[in-house]
Amino acid sequence: MTGRLTLPQGFPTEVMLLERPAEDSLPEGPWFLLADRKLRPAWEASGLPQPPGTLWVEVDEGSKRLPTLLPWLEHWAEAGYHRDATLVALGGGVLTDMGGLAAALFLRGISWHAWPTTLLSQVDAGLGGKTGVNLAAGKNLAGAFHSPARMVACRSFLRTLPPRDLAAGRWELVKMALLDGDASIALRMLEEAIPEPESLAFALRRKAEIVHRDPLEHGERRLLNLGHTLGHALEAASGHTLLHGEAVGLGLLAACCLAGALGMETFPEAFLRRMADALRPLAARVKPWSLCEAYLKRDKKALGSGADEERILSILPVPGRTAIQKALAPRSWEEAHTLMNTRLA
Ligand SMILES: NC(=O)c1ccc[n+]([C@@H]2O[C@H](COP(=O)([O-])OP(=O)(O)OC[C@H]3O[C@@H](n4cnc5c(N)ncnc54)[C@H](O)[C@@H]3O)[C@@H](O)[C@H]2O)c1
């Protein structure tokens, strides 16, 4: 199951799923490395090269800003790289988002390879072409669509991830199974300590299919926001004491509860209980609805103006079928928040 994944014809990113880093998955021509310092021991232990121009950096959500990119660009220009060079970005979603944007800017755009090293970035951030940095007004508000030519996901990197980051990233995997309404795959994903290659391949293929059909998020790609509607609001209201993936997990449970409350078919009770059990340790970080509501309304997925102004574009999972998109009033999400809390109690 490891190796090169078969993806839709014409998909701009070649995806390699590996047990551990391998030299033959590096770019064929000139390249340089932009990498998270925390990965240096693993990279060096693998005996992989560090070409001149390599930068080992420390980034986090707070430094995911445009000024952080400038010294990198200066450094590569100084090193004399040309347009035929490829940037290899090694790290979590913060690093790959920033590396991808730096690649889009350097010499008006060079090729790049994403080497995501967190579960969240292997399943989500590393694939799909969205790159970016934060502005004072919000997350990821400056960026570019610039797909990596290759994504290399190595399971060995996941072994050094803090357990909390691993558990948080798992919810993005579960999301991909729930997108197809498949509770049994979702359950299997919840049980795997380090996700099996089959689970990673399932999520990557499904994301690639969706992104390929709707690269600029005009329709189907919005489905990938399953769990994010309330998730983003919970994350922001918690003052980011909830990790993104944790908030998505809570948002998934809320979306499942809401679908049921709206009269749609519900997922098996045992599955909902298992989700709630896994999420219960986060209950203390869930803020009351009164603190979440404003964030939910401000979210970029709130619809246009006029009659729709107060409606939120929401994604609801359906057992056995693809999730659906529905415009809902915020009070529906208030109900979802209550139902989720009841299950967490
Ligand atoms: N582009 C997209 O489509 C997309 C999708 C989802 C999320 N994102 C972005 O991804 C970011 C979050 O990414 P993340 O969850 O990977 O967080 P992150 O990049 O902040 O990484 C989490 C922590 O793990 C460390 N780390 C990374 N790999 C490690 C490893 N193998 N072993 C030990 N430590 C390691 C990092 O240094 C960091 O401290 C957010 O900025 C979000 O906006 C982008």
GROMACS .gro file of C-alpha atoms and ligand atoms in nm:
model
  389
    1MET     CA    1   0.000   0.000   0.000
    2THR     CA    2   0.302   0.232   0.029
    3GLY     CA    3   0.455   0.387  -0.282
    4ARG     CA    4   0.309   0.618  -0.543
    5LEU     CA    5  -0.068   0.660  -0.515
    6THR     CA    6  -0.288   0.639  -0.820
    7LEU     CA    7  -0.470   0.969  -0.841
    8PRO     CA    8  -0.703   1.129  -1.097
    9GLN     CA    9  -0.537   1.183  -1.434
   10GLY     CA   10  -0.393   1.533  -1.461
   11PHE     CA   11  -0.377   1.586  -1.084
   12PRO     CA   12  -0.095   1.838  -1.035
   13THR     CA   13   0.066   1.663  -0.737
   14GLU     CA   14   0.234   1.324  -0.742
   15VAL     CA   15   0.172   1.163  -0.402
   16MET     CA   16   0.414   0.919  -0.241
   17LEU     CA   17   0.322   0.738   0.076
   18LEU     CA   18   0.635   0.590   0.238
   19GLU     CA   19   0.731   0.415   0.559
   20ARG     CA   20   1.043   0.631   0.590
   21PRO     CA   21   1.224   0.900   0.388
   22ALA     CA   22   1.407   0.775   0.082
   23GLU     CA   23   1.657   0.957  -0.136
   24ASP     CA   24   1.488   0.857  -0.461
   25SER     CA   25   1.180   1.060  -0.366
   26LEU     CA   26   1.383   1.382  -0.362
   27PRO     CA   27   1.372   1.614  -0.666
   28GLU     CA   28   1.567   1.504  -0.972
   29GLY     CA   29   1.714   1.849  -1.052
   30PRO     CA   30   1.859   2.124  -0.829
   31TRP     CA   31   1.676   2.167  -0.502
   32PHE     CA   32   1.702   2.318  -0.156
   33LEU     CA   33   1.546   2.239   0.177
   34LEU     CA   34   1.327   2.452   0.404
   35ALA     CA   35   1.271   2.249   0.716
   36ASP     CA   36   1.139   2.251   1.071
   37ARG     CA   37   1.433   2.229   1.313
   38LYS     CA   38   1.253   1.958   1.508
   39LEU     CA   39   1.290   1.725   1.210
   40ARG     CA   40   1.665   1.766   1.182
   41PRO     CA   41   1.758   1.453   1.384
   42ALA     CA   42   1.520   1.237   1.179
   43TRP     CA   43   1.642   1.384   0.849
   44GLU     CA   44   2.007   1.338   0.941
   45ALA     CA   45   1.948   0.988   1.076
   46SER     CA   46   1.801   0.900   0.736
   47GLY     CA   47   2.125   1.010   0.571
   48LEU     CA   48   1.944   1.245   0.335
   49PRO     CA   49   2.139   1.535   0.184
   50GLN     CA   50   2.120   1.902   0.284
   51PRO     CA   51   2.205   2.105  -0.025
   52PRO     CA   52   2.356   2.454   0.007
   53GLY     CA   53   2.080   2.706   0.071
   54THR     CA   54   1.911   2.471   0.320
   55LEU     CA   55   1.732   2.649   0.603
   56TRP     CA   56   1.636   2.486   0.933
   57VAL     CA   57   1.372   2.714   1.084
   58GLU     CA   58   1.141   2.740   1.381
   59VAL     CA   59   0.787   2.844   1.292
   60ASP     CA   60   0.456   2.840   1.468
   61GLU     CA   61   0.110   2.984   1.416
   62GLY     CA   62   0.226   3.318   1.563
   63SER     CA   63   0.513   3.356   1.315
   64LYS     CA   64   0.303   3.239   1.019
   65ARG     CA   65   0.324   3.593   0.880
   66LEU     CA   66   0.461   3.754   0.564
   67PRO     CA   67   0.769   3.914   0.725
   68THR     CA   68   0.894   3.566   0.824
   69LEU     CA   69   0.924   3.476   0.454
   70LEU     CA   70   1.141   3.768   0.351
   71PRO     CA   71   1.477   3.648   0.491
   72TRP     CA   72   1.416   3.308   0.334
   73LEU     CA   73   1.365   3.464  -0.010
   74GLU     CA   74   1.675   3.680   0.036
   75HIS     CA   75   1.874   3.374   0.141
   76TRP     CA   76   1.776   3.170  -0.167
   77ALA     CA   77   1.842   3.465  -0.399
   78GLU     CA   78   2.182   3.508  -0.235
   79ALA     CA   79   2.251   3.136  -0.283
   80GLY     CA   80   2.192   3.191  -0.655
   81TYR     CA   81   1.904   2.951  -0.718
   82HIS     CA   82   1.730   2.975  -1.054
   83ARG     CA   83   1.380   2.896  -1.173
   84ASP     CA   84   1.471   2.534  -1.238
   85ALA     CA   85   1.525   2.476  -0.863
   86THR     CA   86   1.271   2.296  -0.646
   87LEU     CA   87   1.195   2.383  -0.285
   88VAL     CA   88   1.144   2.088  -0.051
   89ALA     CA   89   0.932   2.196   0.248
   90LEU     CA   90   0.963   1.960   0.545
   91GLY     CA   91   0.743   2.014   0.850
   92GLY     CA   92   0.389   2.051   0.979
   93GLY     CA   93   0.108   2.245   0.815
   94VAL     CA   94   0.247   2.581   0.927
   95LEU     CA   95   0.579   2.509   0.753
   96THR     CA   96   0.425   2.363   0.434
   97ASP     CA   97   0.172   2.649   0.406
   98MET     CA   98   0.454   2.903   0.437
   99GLY     CA   99   0.699   2.708   0.223
  100GLY     CA  100   0.442   2.674  -0.053
  101LEU     CA  101   0.377   3.047  -0.048
  102ALA     CA  102   0.749   3.124  -0.050
  103ALA     CA  103   0.783   2.894  -0.354
  104ALA     CA  104   0.500   3.083  -0.525
  105LEU     CA  105   0.680   3.412  -0.462
  106PHE     CA  106   1.044   3.322  -0.526
  107LEU     CA  107   1.141   3.421  -0.881
  108ARG     CA  108   0.765   3.461  -0.947
  109GLY     CA  109   0.705   3.095  -0.875
  110ILE     CA  110   0.922   2.784  -0.857
  111SER     CA  111   0.825   2.422  -0.819
  112TRP     CA  112   0.799   2.276  -0.467
  113HIS     CA  113   0.762   1.942  -0.295
  114ALA     CA  114   0.565   1.909   0.030
  115TRP     CA  115   0.708   1.672   0.291
  116PRO     CA  116   0.441   1.699   0.561
  117THR     CA  117   0.546   1.559   0.899
  118THR     CA  118   0.236   1.591   1.118
  119LEU     CA  119  -0.072   1.377   1.071
  120LEU     CA  120  -0.283   1.685   1.005
  121SER     CA  121  -0.051   1.805   0.733
  122GLN     CA  122  -0.014   1.459   0.576
  123VAL     CA  123  -0.389   1.419   0.550
  124ASP     CA  124  -0.490   1.776   0.479
  125ALA     CA  125  -0.252   2.072   0.458
  126GLY     CA  126   0.012   1.912   0.234
  127LEU     CA  127  -0.225   1.839  -0.051
  128GLY     CA  128  -0.455   2.066  -0.244
  129GLY     CA  129  -0.248   2.368  -0.338
  130LYS     CA  130  -0.360   2.613  -0.068
  131THR     CA  131  -0.061   2.805   0.067
  132GLY     CA  132  -0.067   3.106   0.293
  133VAL     CA  133   0.010   3.312   0.598
  134ASN     CA  134  -0.202   3.484   0.862
  135LEU     CA  135  -0.297   3.852   0.872
  136ALA     CA  136  -0.396   4.045   1.183
  137ALA     CA  137  -0.759   4.010   1.073
  138GLY     CA  138  -0.749   3.631   1.060
  139LYS     CA  139  -0.591   3.301   0.966
  140ASN     CA  140  -0.464   3.225   0.615
  141LEU     CA  141  -0.589   3.554   0.473
  142ALA     CA  142  -0.289   3.605   0.241
  143GLY     CA  143  -0.178   3.327   0.013
  144ALA     CA  144  -0.185   3.164  -0.325
  145PHE     CA  145  -0.305   2.847  -0.487
  146HIS     CA  146   0.026   2.681  -0.575
  147SER     CA  147   0.016   2.301  -0.581
  148PRO     CA  148   0.327   2.107  -0.484
  149ALA     CA  149   0.459   1.902  -0.774
  150ARG     CA  150   0.508   1.615  -0.528
  151MET     CA  151   0.395   1.531  -0.179
  152VAL     CA  152   0.594   1.277   0.020
  153ALA     CA  153   0.424   1.149   0.335
  154CYS     CA  154   0.647   0.928   0.554
  155ARG     CA  155   0.480   0.741   0.838
  156SER     CA  156   0.808   0.728   1.034
  157PHE     CA  157   0.781   1.104   1.102
  158LEU     CA  158   0.455   1.046   1.288
  159ARG     CA  159   0.636   0.844   1.555
  160THR     CA  160   0.799   1.154   1.708
  161LEU     CA  161   0.479   1.359   1.710
  162PRO     CA  162   0.346   1.451   2.055
  163PRO     CA  163   0.047   1.221   2.128
  164ARG     CA  164  -0.185   1.520   2.148
  165ASP     CA  165  -0.094   1.634   1.793
  166LEU     CA  166  -0.135   1.279   1.667
  167ALA     CA  167  -0.478   1.247   1.826
  168ALA     CA  168  -0.583   1.587   1.692
  169GLY     CA  169  -0.477   1.502   1.336
  170ARG     CA  170  -0.673   1.176   1.352
  171TRP     CA  171  -0.998   1.374   1.338
  172GLU     CA  172  -0.910   1.501   0.989
  173LEU     CA  173  -0.882   1.136   0.885
  174VAL     CA  174  -1.216   1.056   1.046
  175LYS     CA  175  -1.361   1.352   0.861
  176MET     CA  176  -1.265   1.199   0.527
  177ALA     CA  177  -1.449   0.876   0.614
  178LEU     CA  178  -1.757   1.066   0.734
  179LEU     CA  179  -1.761   1.265   0.411
  180ASP     CA  180  -1.867   0.939   0.250
  181GLY     CA  181  -2.089   0.852   0.545
  182ASP     CA  182  -1.870   0.551   0.626
  183ALA     CA  183  -1.886   0.497   1.003
  184SER     CA  184  -1.697   0.166   0.991
  185ILE     CA  185  -1.390   0.320   0.824
  186ALA     CA  186  -1.417   0.617   1.060
  187LEU     CA  187  -1.423   0.381   1.357
  188ARG     CA  188  -1.121   0.189   1.230
  189MET     CA  189  -0.933   0.518   1.191
  190LEU     CA  190  -1.018   0.613   1.549
  191GLU     CA  191  -0.863   0.291   1.677
  192GLU     CA  192  -0.531   0.306   1.488
  193ALA     CA  193  -0.244   0.441   1.702
  194ILE     CA  194  -0.037   0.539   1.399
  195PRO     CA  195  -0.269   0.540   1.098
  196GLU     CA  196  -0.220   0.243   0.869
  197PRO     CA  197  -0.109   0.319   0.512
  198GLU     CA  198  -0.458   0.214   0.391
  199SER     CA  199  -0.619   0.487   0.602
  200LEU     CA  200  -0.377   0.753   0.484
  201ALA     CA  201  -0.417   0.642   0.122
  202PHE     CA  202  -0.797   0.645   0.154
  203ALA     CA  203  -0.797   1.003   0.283
  204LEU     CA  204  -0.540   1.129   0.033
  205ARG     CA  205  -0.715   0.976  -0.267
  206ARG     CA  206  -1.051   1.113  -0.159
  207LYS     CA  207  -0.910   1.460  -0.102
  208ALA     CA  208  -0.730   1.453  -0.438
  209GLU     CA  209  -1.053   1.356  -0.620
  210ILE     CA  210  -1.246   1.641  -0.464
  211VAL     CA  211  -0.974   1.902  -0.507
  212HIS     CA  212  -0.918   1.796  -0.868
  213ARG     CA  213  -1.284   1.850  -0.956
  214ASP     CA  214  -1.305   2.183  -0.770
  215PRO     CA  215  -0.956   2.328  -0.720
  216LEU     CA  216  -1.073   2.679  -0.630
  217GLU     CA  217  -1.347   2.576  -0.384
  218HIS     CA  218  -1.650   2.691  -0.578
  219GLY     CA  219  -1.864   2.392  -0.480
  220GLU     CA  220  -1.767   2.035  -0.398
  221ARG     CA  221  -1.441   2.128  -0.222
  222ARG     CA  222  -1.647   2.299   0.046
  223LEU     CA  223  -1.740   1.948   0.163
  224LEU     CA  224  -1.391   1.929   0.312
  225ASN     CA  225  -1.517   2.180   0.568
  226LEU     CA  226  -1.721   1.905   0.733
  227GLY     CA  227  -1.674   1.953   1.107
  228HIS     CA  228  -1.518   2.294   1.056
  229THR     CA  229  -1.834   2.506   1.079
  230LEU     CA  230  -1.866   2.481   1.455
  231GLY     CA  231  -1.506   2.360   1.482
  232HIS     CA  232  -1.353   2.694   1.384
  233ALA     CA  233  -1.580   2.877   1.628
  234LEU     CA  234  -1.493   2.638   1.913
  235GLU     CA  235  -1.122   2.671   1.834
  236ALA     CA  236  -1.133   3.053   1.831
  237ALA     CA  237  -1.360   3.079   2.136
  238SER     CA  238  -1.123   2.852   2.332
  239GLY     CA  239  -0.847   3.107   2.271
  240HIS     CA  240  -0.678   2.829   2.070
  241THR     CA  241  -0.641   2.607   2.377
  242LEU     CA  242  -0.819   2.355   2.155
  243LEU     CA  243  -0.596   2.237   1.870
  244HIS     CA  244  -0.744   2.269   1.522
  245GLY     CA  245  -0.792   1.892   1.482
  246GLU     CA  246  -0.952   1.864   1.827
  247ALA     CA  247  -1.199   2.137   1.739
  248VAL     CA  248  -1.274   1.958   1.411
  249GLY     CA  249  -1.345   1.638   1.607
  250LEU     CA  250  -1.593   1.824   1.827
  251GLY     CA  251  -1.740   1.987   1.516
  252LEU     CA  252  -1.784   1.644   1.356
  253LEU     CA  253  -1.974   1.514   1.657
  254ALA     CA  254  -2.190   1.828   1.655
  255ALA     CA  255  -2.259   1.792   1.280
  256CYS     CA  256  -2.363   1.427   1.327
  257CYS     CA  257  -2.598   1.529   1.611
  258LEU     CA  258  -2.739   1.818   1.409
  259ALA     CA  259  -2.810   1.601   1.104
  260GLY     CA  260  -3.017   1.375   1.330
  261ALA     CA  261  -3.197   1.670   1.487
  262LEU     CA  262  -3.289   1.795   1.139
  263GLY     CA  263  -3.463   1.465   1.069
  264MET     CA  264  -3.188   1.315   0.856
  265GLU     CA  265  -3.076   0.956   0.893
  266THR     CA  266  -2.848   0.914   1.195
  267PHE     CA  267  -2.523   0.726   1.243
  268PRO     CA  268  -2.525   0.414   1.464
  269GLU     CA  269  -2.551   0.499   1.832
  270ALA     CA  270  -2.238   0.292   1.913
  271PHE     CA  271  -2.036   0.505   1.671
  272LEU     CA  272  -2.161   0.835   1.815
  273ARG     CA  273  -2.085   0.708   2.165
  274ARG     CA  274  -1.731   0.610   2.061
  275MET     CA  275  -1.673   0.956   1.915
  276ALA     CA  276  -1.804   1.121   2.230
  277ASP     CA  277  -1.581   0.898   2.448
  278ALA     CA  278  -1.274   1.003   2.251
  279LEU     CA  279  -1.369   1.371   2.273
  280ARG     CA  280  -1.481   1.381   2.639
  281PRO     CA  281  -1.136   1.484   2.774
  282LEU     CA  282  -1.176   1.806   2.573
  283ALA     CA  283  -1.511   1.900   2.728
  284ALA     CA  284  -1.357   2.148   2.972
  285ARG     CA  285  -1.219   2.348   2.679
  286VAL     CA  286  -1.557   2.382   2.508
  287LYS     CA  287  -1.683   2.737   2.558
  288PRO     CA  288  -2.053   2.820   2.595
  289TRP     CA  289  -2.254   2.898   2.283
  290SER     CA  290  -2.270   3.268   2.375
  291LEU     CA  291  -1.891   3.288   2.320
  292CYS     CA  292  -1.891   3.079   2.002
  293GLU     CA  293  -2.181   3.244   1.818
  294ALA     CA  294  -1.995   3.555   1.702
  295TYR     CA  295  -1.710   3.347   1.560
  296LEU     CA  296  -1.951   3.122   1.377
  297LYS     CA  297  -2.122   3.420   1.213
  298ARG     CA  298  -1.790   3.582   1.124
  299ASP     CA  299  -1.661   3.264   0.961
  300LYS     CA  300  -1.591   3.302   0.591
  301LYS     CA  301  -1.847   3.035   0.517
  302ALA     CA  302  -2.131   3.258   0.638
  303LEU     CA  303  -2.336   3.336   0.328
  304GLY     CA  304  -2.356   3.669   0.133
  305SER     CA  305  -2.591   3.946   0.232
  306GLY     CA  306  -2.962   4.025   0.250
  307ALA     CA  307  -3.195   3.735   0.331
  308ASP     CA  308  -2.903   3.491   0.345
  309GLU     CA  309  -2.691   3.710   0.570
  310GLU     CA  310  -2.767   3.514   0.882
  311ARG     CA  311  -2.733   3.173   0.724
  312ILE     CA  312  -2.426   2.957   0.755
  313LEU     CA  313  -2.317   2.723   0.479
  314SER     CA  314  -2.305   2.394   0.667
  315ILE     CA  315  -2.189   2.046   0.579
  316LEU     CA  316  -2.391   1.758   0.719
  317PRO     CA  317  -2.281   1.393   0.714
  318VAL     CA  318  -2.523   1.124   0.594
  319PRO     CA  319  -2.474   0.751   0.669
  320GLY     CA  320  -2.381   0.559   0.355
  321ARG     CA  321  -2.378   0.864   0.129
  322THR     CA  322  -2.178   1.176   0.047
  323ALA     CA  323  -2.228   1.461   0.295
  324ILE     CA  324  -2.462   1.740   0.191
  325GLN     CA  325  -2.428   2.118   0.191
  326LYS     CA  326  -2.709   2.317   0.349
  327ALA     CA  327  -2.758   2.681   0.448
  328LEU     CA  328  -2.866   2.689   0.812
  329ALA     CA  329  -2.958   2.959   1.060
  330PRO     CA  330  -2.711   3.002   1.349
  331ARG     CA  331  -2.980   2.871   1.590
  332SER     CA  332  -2.938   2.526   1.430
  333TRP     CA  333  -2.575   2.535   1.536
  334GLU     CA  334  -2.679   2.646   1.882
  335GLU     CA  335  -2.884   2.326   1.899
  336ALA     CA  336  -2.585   2.127   1.767
  337HIS     CA  337  -2.366   2.282   2.038
  338THR     CA  338  -2.618   2.174   2.303
  339LEU     CA  339  -2.652   1.821   2.164
  340MET     CA  340  -2.276   1.783   2.146
  341ASN     CA  341  -2.236   1.899   2.508
  342THR     CA  342  -2.502   1.654   2.621
  343ARG     CA  343  -2.306   1.371   2.464
  344LEU     CA  344  -1.981   1.492   2.622
  345ALA     CA  345  -2.133   1.516   2.972
  346LIG     N1  346  -0.316   2.436   0.322
  346LIG     C1  347  -0.419   2.371   0.367
  346LIG     O1  348  -0.503   2.320   0.291
  346LIG     C2  349  -0.434   2.353   0.515
  346LIG     C3  350  -0.528   2.260   0.565
  346LIG     C4  351  -0.535   2.242   0.703
  346LIG     C5  352  -0.453   2.314   0.789
  346LIG     N2  353  -0.362   2.403   0.736
  346LIG     C6  354  -0.273   2.478   0.825
  346LIG     O2  355  -0.191   2.384   0.893
  346LIG     C7  356  -0.147   2.445   1.015
  346LIG     C8  357  -0.150   2.344   1.127
  346LIG     O3  358  -0.064   2.238   1.091
  346LIG     P1  359  -0.016   2.129   1.197
  346LIG     O4  360  -0.131   2.079   1.273
  346LIG     O5  361   0.069   2.036   1.121
  346LIG     O6  362   0.066   2.215   1.304
  346LIG     P2  363   0.215   2.269   1.305
  346LIG     O7  364   0.269   2.286   1.171
  346LIG     O8  365   0.213   2.387   1.395
  346LIG     O9  366   0.293   2.150   1.378
  346LIG     C9  367   0.260   2.115   1.511
  346LIG    C10  368   0.386   2.100   1.596
  346LIG    O10  369   0.451   1.979   1.564
  346LIG    C11  370   0.590   2.001   1.537
  346LIG     N3  371   0.626   1.894   1.448
  346LIG    C12  372   0.603   1.884   1.315
  346LIG     N4  373   0.637   1.762   1.271
  346LIG    C13  374   0.682   1.693   1.379
  346LIG    C14  375   0.729   1.561   1.398
  346LIG     N5  376   0.731   1.472   1.298
  346LIG     N6  377   0.769   1.524   1.522
  346LIG    C15  378   0.762   1.610   1.625
  346LIG     N7  379   0.715   1.736   1.614
  346LIG    C16  380   0.676   1.776   1.492
  346LIG    C17  381   0.594   2.140   1.485
  346LIG    O11  382   0.722   2.199   1.504
  346LIG    C18  383   0.489   2.208   1.573
  346LIG    O12  384   0.545   2.241   1.697
  346LIG    C19  385  -0.234   2.566   1.039
  346LIG    O13  386  -0.160   2.682   1.018
  346LIG    C20  387  -0.345   2.553   0.933
  346LIG    O14  388  -0.389   2.679   0.888
  346LIG    C21  389  -0.353   2.423   0.603
   0.00000   0.00000   0.00000
